[in-house]
Short mmCIF file of C-alpha atoms in Angstrom, two decimals:
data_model
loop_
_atom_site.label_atom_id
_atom_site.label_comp_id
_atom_site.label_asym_id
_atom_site.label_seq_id
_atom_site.Cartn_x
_atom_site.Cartn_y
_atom_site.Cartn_z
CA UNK A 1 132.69 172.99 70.81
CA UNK A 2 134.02 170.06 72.60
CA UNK A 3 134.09 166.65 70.38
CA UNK A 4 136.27 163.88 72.06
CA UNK A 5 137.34 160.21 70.97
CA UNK A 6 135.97 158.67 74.23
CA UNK A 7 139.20 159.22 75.53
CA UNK A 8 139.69 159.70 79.68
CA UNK A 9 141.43 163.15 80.17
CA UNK A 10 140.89 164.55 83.95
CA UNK A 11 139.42 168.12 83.28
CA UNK A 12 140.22 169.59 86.13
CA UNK A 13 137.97 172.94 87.41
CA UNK A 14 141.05 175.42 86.51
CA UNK A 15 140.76 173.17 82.95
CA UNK A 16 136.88 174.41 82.84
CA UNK A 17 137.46 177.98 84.11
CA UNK A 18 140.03 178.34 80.95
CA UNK A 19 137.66 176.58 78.49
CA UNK A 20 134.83 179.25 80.20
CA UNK A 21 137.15 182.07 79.39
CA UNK A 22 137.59 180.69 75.49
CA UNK A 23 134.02 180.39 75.34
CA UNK A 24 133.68 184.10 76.17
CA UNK A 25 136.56 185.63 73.99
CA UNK A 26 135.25 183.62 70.85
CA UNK A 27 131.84 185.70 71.70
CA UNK A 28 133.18 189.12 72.10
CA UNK A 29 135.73 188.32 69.15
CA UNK A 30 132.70 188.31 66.92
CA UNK A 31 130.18 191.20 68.86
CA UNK A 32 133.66 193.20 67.94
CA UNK A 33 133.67 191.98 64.21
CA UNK A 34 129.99 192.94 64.19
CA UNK A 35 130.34 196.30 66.21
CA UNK A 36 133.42 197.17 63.77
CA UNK A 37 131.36 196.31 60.41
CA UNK A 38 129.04 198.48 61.73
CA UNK A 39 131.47 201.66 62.53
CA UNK A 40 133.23 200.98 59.05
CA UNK A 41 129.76 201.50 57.39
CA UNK A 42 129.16 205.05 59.29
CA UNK A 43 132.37 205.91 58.26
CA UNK A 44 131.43 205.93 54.69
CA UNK A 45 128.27 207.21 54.77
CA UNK A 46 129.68 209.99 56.66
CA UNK A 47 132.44 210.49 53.96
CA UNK A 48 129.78 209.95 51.29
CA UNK A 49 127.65 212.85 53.04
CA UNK A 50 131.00 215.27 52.79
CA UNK A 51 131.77 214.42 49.49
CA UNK A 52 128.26 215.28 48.89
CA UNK A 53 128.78 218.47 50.60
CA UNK A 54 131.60 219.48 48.61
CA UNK A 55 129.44 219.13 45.13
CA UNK A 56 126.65 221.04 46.05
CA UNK A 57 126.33 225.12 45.98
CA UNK A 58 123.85 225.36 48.13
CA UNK A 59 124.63 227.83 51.59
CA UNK A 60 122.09 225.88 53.62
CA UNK A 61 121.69 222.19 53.79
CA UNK A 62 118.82 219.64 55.25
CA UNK A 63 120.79 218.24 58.51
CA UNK A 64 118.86 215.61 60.49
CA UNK A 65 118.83 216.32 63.97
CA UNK A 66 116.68 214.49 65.96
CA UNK A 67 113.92 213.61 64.18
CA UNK A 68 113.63 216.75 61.87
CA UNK A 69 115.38 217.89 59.10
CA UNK A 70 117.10 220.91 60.66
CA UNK A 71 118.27 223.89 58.05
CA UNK A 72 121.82 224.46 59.13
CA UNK A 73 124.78 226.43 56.73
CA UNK A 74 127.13 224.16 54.95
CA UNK A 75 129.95 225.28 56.91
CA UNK A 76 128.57 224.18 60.09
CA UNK A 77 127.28 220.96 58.62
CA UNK A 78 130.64 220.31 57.39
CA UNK A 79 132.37 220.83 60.74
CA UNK A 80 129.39 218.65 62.26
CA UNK A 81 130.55 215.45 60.27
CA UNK A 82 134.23 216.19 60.57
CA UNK A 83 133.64 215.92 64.41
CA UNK A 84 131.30 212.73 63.76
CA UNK A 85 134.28 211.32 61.58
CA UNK A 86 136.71 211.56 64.61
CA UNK A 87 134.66 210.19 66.94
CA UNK A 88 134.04 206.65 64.59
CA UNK A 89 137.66 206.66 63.41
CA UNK A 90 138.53 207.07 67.22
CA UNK A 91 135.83 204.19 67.89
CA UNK A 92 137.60 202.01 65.30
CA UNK A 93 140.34 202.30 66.64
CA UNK A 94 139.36 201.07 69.84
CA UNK A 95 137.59 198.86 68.77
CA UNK A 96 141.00 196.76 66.61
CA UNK A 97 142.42 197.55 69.23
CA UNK A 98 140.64 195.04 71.87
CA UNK A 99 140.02 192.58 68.59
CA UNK A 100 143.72 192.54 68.99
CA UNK A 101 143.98 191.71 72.61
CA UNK A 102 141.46 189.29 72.13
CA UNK A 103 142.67 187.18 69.65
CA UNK A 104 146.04 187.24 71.69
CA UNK A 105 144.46 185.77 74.71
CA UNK A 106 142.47 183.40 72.49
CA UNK A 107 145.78 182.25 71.36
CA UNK A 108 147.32 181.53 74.37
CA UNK A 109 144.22 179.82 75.93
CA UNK A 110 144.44 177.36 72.86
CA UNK A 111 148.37 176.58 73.61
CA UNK A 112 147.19 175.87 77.06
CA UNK A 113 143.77 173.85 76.14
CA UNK A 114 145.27 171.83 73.18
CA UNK A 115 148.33 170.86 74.99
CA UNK A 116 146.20 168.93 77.61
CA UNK A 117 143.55 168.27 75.95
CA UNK A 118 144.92 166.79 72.59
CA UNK A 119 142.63 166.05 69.95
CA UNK A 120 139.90 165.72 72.19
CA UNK A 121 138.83 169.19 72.19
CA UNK A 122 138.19 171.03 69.11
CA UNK A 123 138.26 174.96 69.64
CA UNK A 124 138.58 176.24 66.08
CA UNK A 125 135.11 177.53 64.02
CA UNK A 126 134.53 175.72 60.77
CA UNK B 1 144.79 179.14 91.81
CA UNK B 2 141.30 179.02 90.75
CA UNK B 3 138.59 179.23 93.52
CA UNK B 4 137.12 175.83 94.46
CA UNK B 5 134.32 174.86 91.89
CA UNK B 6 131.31 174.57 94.81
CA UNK B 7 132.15 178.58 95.66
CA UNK B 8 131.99 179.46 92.59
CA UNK B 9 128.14 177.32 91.60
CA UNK B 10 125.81 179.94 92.93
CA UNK B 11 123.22 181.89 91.37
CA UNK B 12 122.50 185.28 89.83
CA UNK B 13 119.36 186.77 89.54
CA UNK B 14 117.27 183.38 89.94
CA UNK B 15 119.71 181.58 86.82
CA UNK B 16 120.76 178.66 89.16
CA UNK B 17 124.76 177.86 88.57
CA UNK B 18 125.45 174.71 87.06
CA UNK B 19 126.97 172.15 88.67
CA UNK B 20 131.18 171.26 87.86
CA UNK B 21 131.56 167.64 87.88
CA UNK B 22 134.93 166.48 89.40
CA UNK B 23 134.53 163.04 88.59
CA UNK B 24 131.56 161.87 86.15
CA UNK B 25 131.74 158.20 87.95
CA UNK B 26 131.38 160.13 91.11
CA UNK B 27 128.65 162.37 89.89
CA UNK B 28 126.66 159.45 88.45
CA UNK B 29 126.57 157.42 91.83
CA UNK B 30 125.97 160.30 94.01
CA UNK B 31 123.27 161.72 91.73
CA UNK B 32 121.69 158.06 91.46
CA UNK B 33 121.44 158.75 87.81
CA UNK B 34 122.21 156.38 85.22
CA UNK B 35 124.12 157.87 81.82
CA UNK B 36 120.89 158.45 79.83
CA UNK B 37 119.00 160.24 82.60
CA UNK B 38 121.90 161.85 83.25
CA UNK B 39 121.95 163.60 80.00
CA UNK B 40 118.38 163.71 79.58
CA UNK B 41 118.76 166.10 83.03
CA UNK B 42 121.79 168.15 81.23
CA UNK B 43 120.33 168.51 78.07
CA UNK B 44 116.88 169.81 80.06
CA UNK B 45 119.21 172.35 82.20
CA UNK B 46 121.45 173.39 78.82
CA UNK B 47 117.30 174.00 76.68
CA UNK B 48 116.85 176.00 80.15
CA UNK B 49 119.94 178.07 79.85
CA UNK B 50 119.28 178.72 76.44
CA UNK B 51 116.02 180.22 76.80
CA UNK B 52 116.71 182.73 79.16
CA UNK B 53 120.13 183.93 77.06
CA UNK B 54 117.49 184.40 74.48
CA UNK B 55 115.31 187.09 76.79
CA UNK B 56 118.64 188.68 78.13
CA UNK B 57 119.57 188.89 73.97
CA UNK B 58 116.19 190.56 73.18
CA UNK B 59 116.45 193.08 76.45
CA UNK B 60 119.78 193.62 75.54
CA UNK B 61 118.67 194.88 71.93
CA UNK B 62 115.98 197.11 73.20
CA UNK B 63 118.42 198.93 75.51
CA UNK B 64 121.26 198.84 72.68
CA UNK B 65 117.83 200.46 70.59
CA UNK B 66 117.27 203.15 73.57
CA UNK B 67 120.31 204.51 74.39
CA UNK B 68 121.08 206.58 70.66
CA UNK B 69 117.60 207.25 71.07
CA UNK B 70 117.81 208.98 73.98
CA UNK B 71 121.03 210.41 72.92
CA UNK B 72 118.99 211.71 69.73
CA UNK B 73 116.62 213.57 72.60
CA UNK B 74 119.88 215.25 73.95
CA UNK B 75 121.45 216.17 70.99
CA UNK B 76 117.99 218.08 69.44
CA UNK B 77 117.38 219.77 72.92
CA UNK B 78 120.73 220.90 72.82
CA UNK B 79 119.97 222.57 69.58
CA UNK B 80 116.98 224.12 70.66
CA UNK B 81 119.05 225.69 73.50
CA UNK B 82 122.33 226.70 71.09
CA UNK B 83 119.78 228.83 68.55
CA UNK B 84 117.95 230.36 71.92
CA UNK B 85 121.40 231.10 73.04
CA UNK B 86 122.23 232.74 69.93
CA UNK B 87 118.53 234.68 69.33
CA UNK B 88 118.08 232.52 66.14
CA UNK B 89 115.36 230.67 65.01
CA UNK B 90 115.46 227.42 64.20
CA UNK B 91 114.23 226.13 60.84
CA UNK B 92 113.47 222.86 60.25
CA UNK B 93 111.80 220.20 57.97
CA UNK B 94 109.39 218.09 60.06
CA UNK B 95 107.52 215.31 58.89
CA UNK B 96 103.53 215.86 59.36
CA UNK B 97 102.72 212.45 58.23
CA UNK B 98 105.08 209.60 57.11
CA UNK B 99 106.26 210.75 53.89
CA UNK B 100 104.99 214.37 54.08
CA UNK B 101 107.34 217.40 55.61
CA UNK B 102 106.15 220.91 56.09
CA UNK B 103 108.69 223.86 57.20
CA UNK B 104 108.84 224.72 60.69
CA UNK B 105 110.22 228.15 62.47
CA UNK B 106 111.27 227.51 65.90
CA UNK B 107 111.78 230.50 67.83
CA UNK B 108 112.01 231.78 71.55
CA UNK B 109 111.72 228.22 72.94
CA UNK B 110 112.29 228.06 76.27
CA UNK B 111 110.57 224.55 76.83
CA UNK B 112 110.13 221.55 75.56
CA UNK B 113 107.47 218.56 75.71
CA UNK B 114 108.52 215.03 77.12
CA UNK B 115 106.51 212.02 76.28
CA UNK B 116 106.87 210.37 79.53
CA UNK B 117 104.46 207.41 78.89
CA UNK B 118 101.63 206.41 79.75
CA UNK B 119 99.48 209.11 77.79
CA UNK B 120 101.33 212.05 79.87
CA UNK B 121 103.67 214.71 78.10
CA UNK B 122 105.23 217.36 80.39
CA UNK B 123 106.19 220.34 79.66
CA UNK B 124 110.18 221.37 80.66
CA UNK B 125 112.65 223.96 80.90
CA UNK B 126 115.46 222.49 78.09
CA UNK B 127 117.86 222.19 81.28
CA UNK B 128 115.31 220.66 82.96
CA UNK B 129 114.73 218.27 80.09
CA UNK B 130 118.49 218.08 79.24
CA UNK B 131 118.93 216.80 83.26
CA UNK B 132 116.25 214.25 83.22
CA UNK B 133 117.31 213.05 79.67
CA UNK B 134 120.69 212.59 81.10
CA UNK B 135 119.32 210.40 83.96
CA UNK B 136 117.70 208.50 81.43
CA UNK B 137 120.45 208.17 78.99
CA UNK B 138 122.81 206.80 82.27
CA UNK B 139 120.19 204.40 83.85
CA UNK B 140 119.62 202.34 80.64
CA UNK B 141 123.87 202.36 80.36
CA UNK B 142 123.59 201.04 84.01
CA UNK B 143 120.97 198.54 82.98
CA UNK B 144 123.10 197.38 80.48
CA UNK B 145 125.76 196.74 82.57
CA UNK B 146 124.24 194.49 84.40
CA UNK B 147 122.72 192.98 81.72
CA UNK B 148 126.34 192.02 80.12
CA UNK B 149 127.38 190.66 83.26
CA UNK B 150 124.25 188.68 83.52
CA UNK B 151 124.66 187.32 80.43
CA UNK B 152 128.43 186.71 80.69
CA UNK B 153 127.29 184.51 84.22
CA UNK B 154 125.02 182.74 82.05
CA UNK B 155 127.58 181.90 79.26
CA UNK B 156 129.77 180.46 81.86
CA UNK B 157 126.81 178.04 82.95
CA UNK B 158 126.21 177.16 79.36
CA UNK B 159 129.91 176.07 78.81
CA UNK B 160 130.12 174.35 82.31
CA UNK B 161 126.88 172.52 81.41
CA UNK B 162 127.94 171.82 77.43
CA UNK B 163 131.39 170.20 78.57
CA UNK B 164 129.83 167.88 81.23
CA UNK B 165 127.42 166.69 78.52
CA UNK B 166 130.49 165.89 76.78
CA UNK B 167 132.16 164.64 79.52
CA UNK B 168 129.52 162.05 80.25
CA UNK B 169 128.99 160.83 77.20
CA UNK B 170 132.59 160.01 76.43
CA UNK B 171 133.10 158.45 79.85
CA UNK B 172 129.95 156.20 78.63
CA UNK B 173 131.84 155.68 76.06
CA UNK B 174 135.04 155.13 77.30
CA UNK B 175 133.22 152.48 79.72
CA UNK B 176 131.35 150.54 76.99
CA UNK B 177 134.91 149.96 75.44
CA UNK B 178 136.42 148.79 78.24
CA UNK B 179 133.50 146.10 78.71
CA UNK B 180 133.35 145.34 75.31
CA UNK B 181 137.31 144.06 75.14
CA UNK B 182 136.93 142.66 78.37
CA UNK B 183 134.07 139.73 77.25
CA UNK B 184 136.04 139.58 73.79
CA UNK B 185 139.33 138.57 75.80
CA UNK B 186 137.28 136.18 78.17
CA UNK B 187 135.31 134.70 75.17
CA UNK B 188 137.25 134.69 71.85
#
């Protein structure tokens, strides 16, 4: 992360606690990106399994609980995934949320870094 | 205003805290290194750091494995409890062998079996089960916990130890300059 010209610039230890709390942000920014990929893809699959639900004419469906397929009626299946859909949506929503807060503070550590450091630190990902 | 690097250098868990240099000219002299062993030291310490985030990553996986797990555990024993509860049986595909399912009827269960380890299973009540599940379920959240705070201590070294390699080396740099225009001045 840090590149300089050979320059002299006194980092001070405040200077390394805020280049510390960068290095940190930049890793939860992308454990979020991951976690939120992750949510957005059990989101469809769960809206994939109720569009399913709505196609079929079967009264009892195969719903995996545990590790056994689990004969439960449609209706109750269908009020099973609504709840699961909440609780991802709700998770997604958390989850852009703190992406949010941490790009913000990302932001203003890099007013902070780059307007002592120059060009002789380089915070941005290729 | 920040706490004073040497407070702040301990250790956690046996990872030693790495070292904040004020002043790299200060550093080198005290440290009776010279710029290459200097780094060579760093670099060592940084390869060090490294190794253990990779064992924290791979515990942290296995408990980020064991918690849905366990919450699988709850969520069939919970089942088991709700058609009890409501004098039904519960029907179920199992699988007897991978890739083979046979029909089950579940009915008037008022226990389950626990793998515990170590070539025991125990037989419980499902609140029984349900409680010790529970424990289970918040112990490895606990463990994790600590584990992200372990790791976040250890990030911290990582970056303290990654900028002072940086630090060092431009300062070597920095002084090879300064010598370098000083002998083409004296001798032109």
């Amino acid at each position: 992360m840090q590149q300089g010209a050979g320059s002299e610039t006194v980092v001070t230890w405040e200077d390394q606690l805020n280049i510390n709390r960068f290095s940190k942000l930049n890793n939860r920014f992308h454990e979020i990106e991951d976690d939120i990929k992750a949510e957005k893809e059990r989101n469809e699959n769960l809206e994939d399994a109720s569009n399913e639900l709505i196609l079929t004419d079967e009264d009892v469906v195969r719903f995996q609980i545990g590790d056994v397929f689990a004969h439960v009626p449609r209706e109750e299946v269908e009020d099973r995934i609504e709840l699961m859909k909440e609780d991802t949506t709700k998770n997604l929503e958390k989850l852009e949320e703190e992406k949010e807060s941490v790009l913000a503070q990302m932001s203003e550590l890099k007013k902070v870094l780059y307007a002592k450091f120059k060009d002789s630190i380089n915070l941005e990902e290729d | 205003m920040a706490a004073s690097p040497s407070s702040a250098a301990t250790e956690r868990r046996g990872i030693p805290g790495a070292q904040f240099v004020e002043d790299v000219q200060t550093y080198l002299t005290q440290s009776g290194l010279d710029v290459s062993s200097a780094l060579a030291f760093l670099q060592e310490r940084l390869q060090q750091y490294k190794f253990v985030e990779m064992k924290l990553l791979a515990q942290q996986r296995d408990l980020q494995a064991k918690i849905p797990d366990i919450e699988k555990c709850l969520e069939i024993v919970a089942t088991l409890e709700a058609k009890k509860n409501a004098g039904e049986a519960l029907i179920a595909d199992f699988e007897v062998s991978e890739g083979i399912y046979s029909r089950a009827r579940v009915e008037d269960n008022d226990s389950v079996c626990l793998w515990l380890g170590a070539n025991v299973m125990l037989e419980y009540s499902c609140e029984e089960a349900t409680d010790l599940l529970q424990k289970n379920l918040q112990n490895a959240k606990a463990s994790l916990e600590v584990l992200l705070t372990d790791l976040q201590f250890l990030r911290d070294q990582v970056t303290i130890t990654q900028v002072t390699i940086a630090r060092v080396y431009n300062w070597d740099v920095h002084q090879r300059r300064i010598r370098s225009t000083a002998s083409a001045s004296t001798d032109p």
